[in-house]
Amino acid sequence: MSGDLANSVNKLDIKENSVTNHNNDGGDDDQVDPWNVVSQADTGVDYEKLIKRFGSSKIDEELLARFEKVTGKPVHHLLRRGFFFSHRDMHSILTRYENGKPFYLYTGRGPSSSSMHLGHLIPFTLCKWLQDVFSCPLVIQLTDDEKTLWKDLKVEQAYQMALENAKDIIACGFDINKTFIFSDFTYIGQRSEFYRNMIRIQKCVTFNQVKGIFGFDDSSVIGKIAFPAVQATPALSTSFPDIFGDKKVPCLIPCAIDQDPYFRMTRDVCPRIGFDKPALLHSKFFPALQGAKTKMSSSEANSTIFMNDTPKQLKNKINKHAFSGGQATVEEHRKLGGNCDLDISYQYLRFFLEDDEKLEQIKKDYTSGALLTGELKKILIETLTPVLTQHQQNRSKITDDTLKTFMTPRKLC
Ligand code: TRP
């Protein structure tokens, strides 16, 4: 077996009986898979190690420089600051762009809560920027089917959440002429081309392989076992005949690194059924308020800032829960200074404060002890409040008609 599946499958060969331990090489590695993210260190996941383990490539200075040269624009701060840190085949996408050849963007979201949180914003923020810079079509999969299978949710509930999430996504500012958002429950029944591609993929992957990649076992419901093909299918352009007709157009998938197992599988299958492998841009996780050991999660209200939180809720959550890298007393803090690597307020500012100089000054002042934890939290609150209010305003303006248009299979520009 060659290609992207090789890593996982070799692992399966070696550890045939430990499929549930699918993502842990036995040692003290961080756990990173589509369902769990737990790091060993307080500073969060060791991403360098992850690149090696997953066999992806680092987003280095050379790639960023090429990005800027090819697009003629400064790279987005999420790229510049290394939140998107790993990729597969990004150079081929840039070469296509240079040669005026088409490609599209594909990303997605599993609707498991009716409001999205700050962490969910990250891949969509980059997607919006990529869509503007490359002026290319974007398809967004809402996996209401996945969430029904994995969570304690009924079909109808997951579908409703998909619609609610679609509004949060539209509020990020996507171009209605270049974006198709679809719920699996609705779209898969609408276009037989999607279902046919799904079956082409399902025909290429054995139970043994998905066991090795995803840790399924004999008691996993069969819907879960088949699901990876559903998430793989949007990487085949012909699944969207309204947009691409029967043309084979390659895609670029921005996603959090925990989604990589799906796309390792996709990349292994694609050449076998006559498609290009999708390219990928991987992001780090958005840390929970309590610290970088876990990612922000909808099921932990205290660790999470929801996009529909009020300014007061936002303020309280940060003041109460945001893990501080500061010292226990003001005197000690003035003397010893704070630790920005551990401090969640500082870490969040790296995502949301675009001004490099300001950010650098904050880092200096906090590290030296000149800036206190309370003051740092205040800066974060002042930075995030307009992000939330703007988002809520954008969202409240979305009409049913707009939502319907985004979610209707149609030709894009
Ligand atoms: N499985 C993802 C989630 O739970 C949703 C998803 C579907 C996705 N397709 C994707 C994420 C493509 C990133 C890229 O959130």
Coordinates of C-alpha atoms and ligand atoms in Angstrom, one line a residue:
M1 CA 0.0 0.0 0.0
S2 CA 1.4 3.3 -1.0
G3 CA 0.4 6.9 -0.7
D4 CA -1.2 8.8 2.2
L5 CA -2.9 5.8 3.8
A6 CA 0.4 4.0 4.2
N7 CA 1.2 5.6 7.6
S8 CA -2.1 4.7 9.2
V9 CA -2.3 1.3 7.7
N10 CA 1.2 0.4 8.7
K11 CA 0.2 1.4 12.2
L12 CA -2.7 -1.0 11.9
D13 CA -0.5 -3.8 10.8
I14 CA 1.8 -3.4 13.7
K15 CA -0.9 -2.9 16.3
E16 CA -3.7 -5.0 14.9
N17 CA -5.4 -5.5 18.3
S18 CA -5.3 -1.9 19.5
V19 CA -7.5 -0.1 17.0
T20 CA -9.1 2.0 19.7
N21 CA -5.7 3.3 20.4
H22 CA -5.6 4.5 16.8
N23 CA -4.0 7.8 17.3
N24 CA -1.7 7.2 20.2
D25 CA 1.6 5.7 19.4
G26 CA 1.8 4.3 22.8
G27 CA 4.1 6.9 24.2
D28 CA 3.4 10.3 25.7
D29 CA 2.2 11.8 22.4
D30 CA -0.6 14.3 22.2
Q31 CA -4.0 12.9 21.2
V32 CA -5.3 14.5 18.0
D33 CA -8.1 13.0 16.0
P34 CA -11.5 14.2 14.8
W35 CA -13.1 13.6 18.2
N36 CA -10.4 14.3 20.8
V37 CA -7.6 16.8 21.3
V38 CA -5.6 16.5 24.5
S39 CA -2.1 17.7 24.8
Q40 CA 0.5 16.7 27.3
A41 CA 2.1 20.1 27.8
D42 CA 0.4 23.2 29.2
T43 CA 1.5 25.1 26.1
G44 CA -0.7 22.9 24.0
V45 CA -0.1 20.3 21.2
D46 CA 3.4 19.8 19.9
Y47 CA 2.7 20.7 16.3
E48 CA 6.2 20.0 14.9
K49 CA 5.8 16.4 16.1
L50 CA 2.3 16.2 14.5
I51 CA 3.7 17.2 11.1
K52 CA 6.1 14.3 11.3
R53 CA 3.5 11.9 12.5
F54 CA 1.0 12.9 9.9
G55 CA 3.6 13.2 7.1
S56 CA 2.5 16.7 6.1
S57 CA 4.7 19.7 5.3
K58 CA 5.5 22.7 7.4
I59 CA 4.3 26.1 6.1
D60 CA 7.7 27.8 6.0
E61 CA 9.0 31.2 5.1
E62 CA 9.6 30.1 1.5
L63 CA 6.0 29.1 1.0
L64 CA 4.7 32.3 2.6
A65 CA 7.1 34.4 0.4
R66 CA 5.8 32.5 -2.7
F67 CA 2.2 33.1 -1.5
E68 CA 2.9 36.8 -1.5
K69 CA 4.7 36.8 -4.8
V70 CA 2.0 34.9 -6.6
T71 CA -0.9 36.8 -5.1
G72 CA 0.7 40.2 -4.9
K73 CA -0.8 40.6 -1.4
P74 CA 0.6 40.3 2.1
V75 CA -0.3 37.0 3.6
H76 CA -3.1 36.9 6.2
H77 CA -2.0 37.1 9.8
L78 CA -3.4 33.7 10.5
L79 CA -0.7 32.4 8.0
R80 CA 2.0 34.9 9.0
R81 CA 1.6 34.0 12.7
G82 CA 1.7 30.3 12.1
F83 CA -1.9 29.3 13.1
F84 CA -2.0 27.7 9.7
F85 CA 1.2 25.8 10.1
S86 CA 1.1 22.7 7.9
H87 CA 0.0 21.9 4.4
R88 CA -0.1 19.3 1.7
D89 CA 0.5 20.3 -2.0
M90 CA 0.0 24.0 -1.5
H91 CA 2.8 24.7 -4.0
S92 CA 0.8 22.9 -6.7
I93 CA -2.2 25.2 -6.0
L94 CA 0.0 28.3 -6.3
T95 CA 1.4 27.0 -9.5
R96 CA -2.1 26.5 -10.9
Y97 CA -2.9 30.1 -9.9
E98 CA 0.2 31.4 -11.6
N99 CA -0.8 29.5 -14.8
G100 CA -4.4 30.8 -14.6
K101 CA -5.8 27.3 -14.1
P102 CA -8.9 26.9 -11.9
F103 CA -9.3 25.4 -8.4
Y104 CA -11.9 25.6 -5.7
L105 CA -12.0 25.8 -1.9
Y106 CA -13.7 23.2 0.2
T107 CA -14.3 23.4 3.9
G108 CA -17.0 22.3 6.4
R109 CA -18.5 22.3 9.8
G110 CA -20.2 19.7 11.9
P111 CA -23.3 21.4 13.4
S112 CA -23.4 20.3 17.0
S113 CA -24.6 23.5 18.6
S114 CA -26.9 26.2 17.4
S115 CA -24.3 29.0 17.9
M116 CA -20.7 28.7 16.6
H117 CA -17.9 29.8 18.9
L118 CA -14.7 31.8 18.4
G119 CA -12.6 28.8 17.5
H120 CA -15.0 27.9 14.6
L121 CA -14.3 31.3 13.1
I122 CA -10.6 30.5 12.4
P123 CA -10.9 28.3 9.3
F124 CA -13.8 30.4 7.9
T125 CA -11.8 33.6 8.4
L126 CA -9.0 32.2 6.3
C127 CA -11.4 30.8 3.7
K128 CA -12.9 34.2 3.3
W129 CA -9.5 35.7 2.7
L130 CA -8.5 33.0 0.3
Q131 CA -11.7 33.4 -1.6
D132 CA -11.1 37.1 -1.9
V133 CA -7.4 36.7 -2.9
F134 CA -7.9 33.9 -5.4
S135 CA -11.4 34.8 -6.4
C136 CA -12.4 31.2 -6.6
P137 CA -15.6 29.2 -5.8
L138 CA -16.0 27.8 -2.2
V139 CA -18.2 24.9 -1.1
I140 CA -19.0 24.4 2.5
Q141 CA -20.3 21.1 3.8
L142 CA -22.5 21.0 6.9
T143 CA -22.3 17.5 8.2
D144 CA -25.6 17.2 10.0
D145 CA -25.5 13.5 9.2
E146 CA -22.1 13.2 11.0
K147 CA -23.4 14.9 14.1
T148 CA -26.6 12.8 14.2
L149 CA -24.4 9.7 14.1
W150 CA -21.9 10.8 16.8
K151 CA -24.0 13.0 19.1
D152 CA -27.2 12.5 21.0
L153 CA -29.1 14.4 18.3
K154 CA -32.1 13.6 16.2
V155 CA -32.0 14.1 12.4
E156 CA -34.3 17.1 12.6
Q157 CA -32.3 18.7 15.4
A158 CA -29.0 18.4 13.6
Y159 CA -30.6 19.7 10.4
Q160 CA -31.9 22.8 12.3
M161 CA -28.5 23.4 13.7
A162 CA -27.0 23.2 10.2
L163 CA -29.3 26.0 9.1
E164 CA -28.4 28.1 12.2
N165 CA -24.7 27.5 11.6
A166 CA -25.1 28.4 8.0
K167 CA -26.1 31.9 9.1
D168 CA -23.1 32.2 11.3
I169 CA -20.9 31.2 8.4
I170 CA -22.6 33.7 6.0
A171 CA -22.0 36.4 8.6
C172 CA -18.3 35.9 8.0
G173 CA -18.8 37.8 4.8
F174 CA -18.7 35.2 2.0
D175 CA -19.4 36.2 -1.5
I176 CA -22.9 35.0 -2.4
N177 CA -21.9 34.6 -6.0
K178 CA -19.0 32.3 -5.2
T179 CA -20.2 30.3 -2.3
F180 CA -22.3 27.2 -2.0
I181 CA -23.3 26.0 1.5
F182 CA -25.0 22.6 1.8
S183 CA -26.5 20.3 4.4
D184 CA -25.7 16.7 3.7
F185 CA -29.3 15.8 4.6
T186 CA -30.6 18.0 1.8
Y187 CA -28.0 18.0 -0.9
I188 CA -27.1 14.3 -1.1
G189 CA -30.6 13.6 -2.1
Q190 CA -30.7 16.4 -4.6
R191 CA -27.8 15.5 -6.9
S192 CA -27.1 11.9 -7.8
E193 CA -23.6 12.9 -8.9
F194 CA -22.7 13.4 -5.3
Y195 CA -24.0 10.0 -4.3
R196 CA -22.3 8.3 -7.2
N197 CA -19.0 9.7 -6.1
M198 CA -19.6 8.7 -2.6
I199 CA -20.1 5.1 -3.7
R200 CA -16.9 5.3 -5.9
I201 CA -15.0 6.2 -2.8
Q202 CA -16.7 3.7 -0.5
K203 CA -15.7 1.0 -3.1
C204 CA -12.1 1.9 -2.5
V205 CA -11.8 1.7 1.3
T206 CA -12.0 -1.4 3.4
F207 CA -13.3 -1.7 7.0
N208 CA -9.8 -2.5 8.0
Q209 CA -8.5 0.7 6.7
V210 CA -11.1 3.0 8.4
K211 CA -10.5 1.0 11.6
G212 CA -6.9 1.9 11.3
I213 CA -7.5 5.5 10.5
F214 CA -10.4 6.4 12.7
G215 CA -10.4 3.7 15.4
F216 CA -13.8 2.2 14.6
D217 CA -14.4 -1.3 16.0
D218 CA -16.9 -4.1 15.6
S219 CA -19.5 -2.3 17.7
S220 CA -19.4 1.0 15.8
V221 CA -22.7 1.7 14.1
I222 CA -22.4 1.3 10.3
G223 CA -23.3 4.9 9.6
K224 CA -20.0 5.9 11.2
I225 CA -18.1 3.4 9.2
A226 CA -19.4 4.8 6.0
F227 CA -19.2 8.5 7.0
P228 CA -15.6 9.2 6.0
A229 CA -16.7 8.8 2.3
V230 CA -19.3 11.5 2.8
Q231 CA -16.7 14.0 4.0
A232 CA -14.3 12.9 1.2
T233 CA -16.9 13.4 -1.6
P234 CA -16.9 17.3 -1.8
A235 CA -13.2 17.0 -2.7
L236 CA -14.4 15.7 -6.1
S237 CA -15.6 18.6 -8.2
T238 CA -18.0 16.5 -10.2
S239 CA -20.1 16.1 -7.0
F240 CA -21.2 19.7 -7.8
P241 CA -22.5 19.5 -11.4
D242 CA -24.2 22.9 -11.0
I243 CA -20.9 24.6 -10.4
F244 CA -18.4 22.5 -12.3
G245 CA -20.4 20.5 -14.8
D246 CA -18.4 17.3 -15.4
K247 CA -15.1 19.0 -15.3
K248 CA -12.4 17.7 -12.9
V249 CA -11.1 20.7 -11.0
P250 CA -8.7 20.2 -8.0
C251 CA -9.5 21.7 -4.6
L252 CA -7.8 23.2 -1.6
I253 CA -9.1 22.3 1.8
P254 CA -8.4 24.7 4.8
C255 CA -9.2 22.8 8.0
A256 CA -8.1 22.2 11.5
I257 CA -5.4 19.5 11.7
D258 CA -7.7 17.1 13.5
Q259 CA -9.6 16.6 10.2
D260 CA -6.5 15.4 8.4
P261 CA -7.4 11.6 8.8
Y262 CA -10.4 12.1 6.5
F263 CA -8.3 13.7 3.9
R264 CA -5.4 11.3 4.1
M265 CA -8.0 8.7 3.2
T266 CA -9.4 11.0 0.4
R267 CA -5.9 11.6 -1.0
D268 CA -5.2 7.9 -1.1
V269 CA -8.5 7.2 -3.0
C270 CA -8.5 10.2 -5.5
P271 CA -5.9 9.0 -8.0
R272 CA -7.4 5.6 -8.0
I273 CA -10.7 7.0 -9.3
G274 CA -9.2 9.5 -11.7
F275 CA -9.1 12.7 -9.6
D276 CA -6.3 14.9 -8.3
K277 CA -5.5 14.7 -4.6
P278 CA -6.9 17.6 -2.7
A279 CA -4.4 20.1 -1.3
L280 CA -4.7 21.1 2.4
L281 CA -3.9 23.9 4.7
H282 CA -3.9 22.8 8.4
S283 CA -4.6 25.0 11.4
K284 CA -3.7 24.7 15.0
F285 CA -6.5 24.4 17.6
F286 CA -8.1 27.4 19.2
P287 CA -7.4 26.9 22.9
A288 CA -10.1 26.6 25.6
L289 CA -10.4 29.6 28.1
Q290 CA -8.9 27.3 30.8
G291 CA -5.7 26.8 28.9
A292 CA -4.1 25.3 25.8
K293 CA -4.3 21.7 27.0
T294 CA -7.6 21.3 25.2
K295 CA -9.4 23.1 22.4
M296 CA -12.4 25.3 22.7
S297 CA -15.5 23.1 22.6
S298 CA -19.2 23.8 22.3
S299 CA -20.1 21.2 25.0
E300 CA -18.1 23.1 27.7
A301 CA -19.9 26.4 28.1
N302 CA -17.4 27.8 30.6
S303 CA -14.4 27.2 28.4
T304 CA -16.1 28.7 25.4
I305 CA -17.0 32.1 23.9
F306 CA -20.0 31.8 21.7
M307 CA -20.6 34.1 18.8
N308 CA -24.0 35.0 20.4
D309 CA -22.6 35.8 23.8
T310 CA -23.5 39.3 25.1
P311 CA -20.7 41.8 25.9
K312 CA -21.4 41.1 29.5
Q313 CA -21.1 37.4 29.2
L314 CA -17.9 37.9 27.2
K315 CA -16.4 40.1 29.9
N316 CA -17.4 37.7 32.7
K317 CA -16.0 34.7 30.9
I318 CA -12.7 36.3 30.2
N319 CA -12.3 37.8 33.7
K320 CA -13.4 34.6 35.4
H321 CA -12.0 31.8 33.3
A322 CA -9.3 32.9 31.0
F323 CA -6.1 31.1 32.2
S324 CA -3.5 33.6 33.3
G325 CA 0.2 33.3 32.8
G326 CA 0.7 36.0 35.4
Q327 CA 2.0 35.7 38.9
A328 CA 0.0 35.2 42.1
T329 CA 0.4 38.7 43.5
V330 CA 0.9 42.2 41.9
E331 CA 4.3 42.5 43.6
E332 CA 5.5 39.2 42.3
H333 CA 4.1 40.0 38.8
R334 CA 5.9 43.3 38.7
K335 CA 9.1 41.6 39.7
L336 CA 9.0 38.4 37.7
G337 CA 6.6 39.3 34.8
G338 CA 4.0 37.0 33.1
N339 CA 4.3 34.1 30.7
C340 CA 2.7 34.8 27.3
D341 CA 3.1 31.3 26.1
L342 CA 0.7 30.1 28.8
D343 CA -1.5 33.1 29.0
I344 CA -4.8 32.6 27.2
S345 CA -5.7 36.3 26.8
Y346 CA -2.4 36.9 25.1
Q347 CA -2.9 33.8 22.9
Y348 CA -6.4 35.0 21.9
L349 CA -4.9 38.4 21.0
R350 CA -2.6 36.7 18.6
F351 CA -5.6 35.5 16.7
F352 CA -7.7 38.7 16.8
L353 CA -5.3 41.6 17.1
E354 CA -4.0 42.3 13.6
D355 CA -1.6 45.1 14.5
D356 CA 1.8 43.5 14.8
E357 CA 3.4 46.4 16.6
K358 CA 0.7 46.6 19.3
L359 CA 0.9 42.9 19.9
E360 CA 4.6 43.0 20.2
Q361 CA 4.4 45.9 22.8
I362 CA 1.8 43.9 24.8
K363 CA 4.1 40.9 24.8
K364 CA 7.0 43.0 26.0
D365 CA 5.0 44.7 28.7
Y366 CA 3.4 41.5 30.0
T367 CA 6.7 39.6 30.0
S368 CA 8.4 42.4 31.9
G369 CA 5.6 42.8 34.4
A370 CA 4.7 46.3 33.4
L371 CA 1.3 45.0 32.2
L372 CA -0.9 43.3 34.8
T373 CA -3.2 40.3 34.1
G374 CA -6.3 42.5 34.7
E375 CA -5.0 45.0 32.2
L376 CA -4.3 42.4 29.6
K377 CA -7.7 40.9 30.0
K378 CA -9.2 44.3 29.5
I379 CA -7.4 44.7 26.2
L380 CA -8.7 41.3 25.1
I381 CA -12.3 42.3 26.1
E382 CA -12.0 45.5 24.1
T383 CA -10.6 43.6 21.1
L384 CA -13.3 40.9 21.1
T385 CA -16.4 42.9 21.9
P386 CA -16.5 44.5 18.5
V387 CA -15.8 41.2 16.8
L388 CA -18.8 39.7 18.5
T389 CA -21.1 42.7 18.0
Q390 CA -20.2 43.0 14.3
H391 CA -20.8 39.3 13.8
Q392 CA -24.2 39.5 15.5
Q393 CA -25.1 42.5 13.5
N394 CA -24.1 40.8 10.2
R395 CA -26.0 37.7 11.3
S396 CA -29.2 39.5 12.2
K397 CA -29.3 41.0 8.7
I398 CA -29.4 37.6 6.9
T399 CA -32.8 37.0 5.5
D400 CA -34.4 33.6 4.8
D401 CA -34.0 34.4 1.1
T402 CA -30.3 35.0 1.4
L403 CA -29.9 31.7 3.4
K404 CA -31.9 29.9 0.7
T405 CA -29.8 31.3 -2.1
F406 CA -26.5 30.3 -0.5
M407 CA -27.9 26.8 0.0
T408 CA -29.4 26.3 -3.5
P409 CA -27.3 24.2 -5.9
R410 CA -26.5 26.7 -8.7
K411 CA -23.9 28.1 -11.0
L412 CA -21.2 30.2 -9.3
C413 CA -19.2 33.0 -10.8
Ligands
TRP1 N1 -16.1 16.9 10.3 C1 -16.1 18.4 10.4 C2 -16.5 18.8 11.8 O1 -16.9 18.0 12.6 C3 -16.9 19.0 9.3 C4 -16.3 19.0 8.0 C5 -16.9 18.4 6.8 C6 -15.1 19.6 7.5 N2 -16.1 18.6 5.8 C7 -15.0 19.4 6.1 C8 -14.2 20.4 8.2 C9 -13.9 19.9 5.4 C10 -13.1 20.9 7.4 C11 -13.0 20.6 6.0 O2 -16.5 19.9 12.1

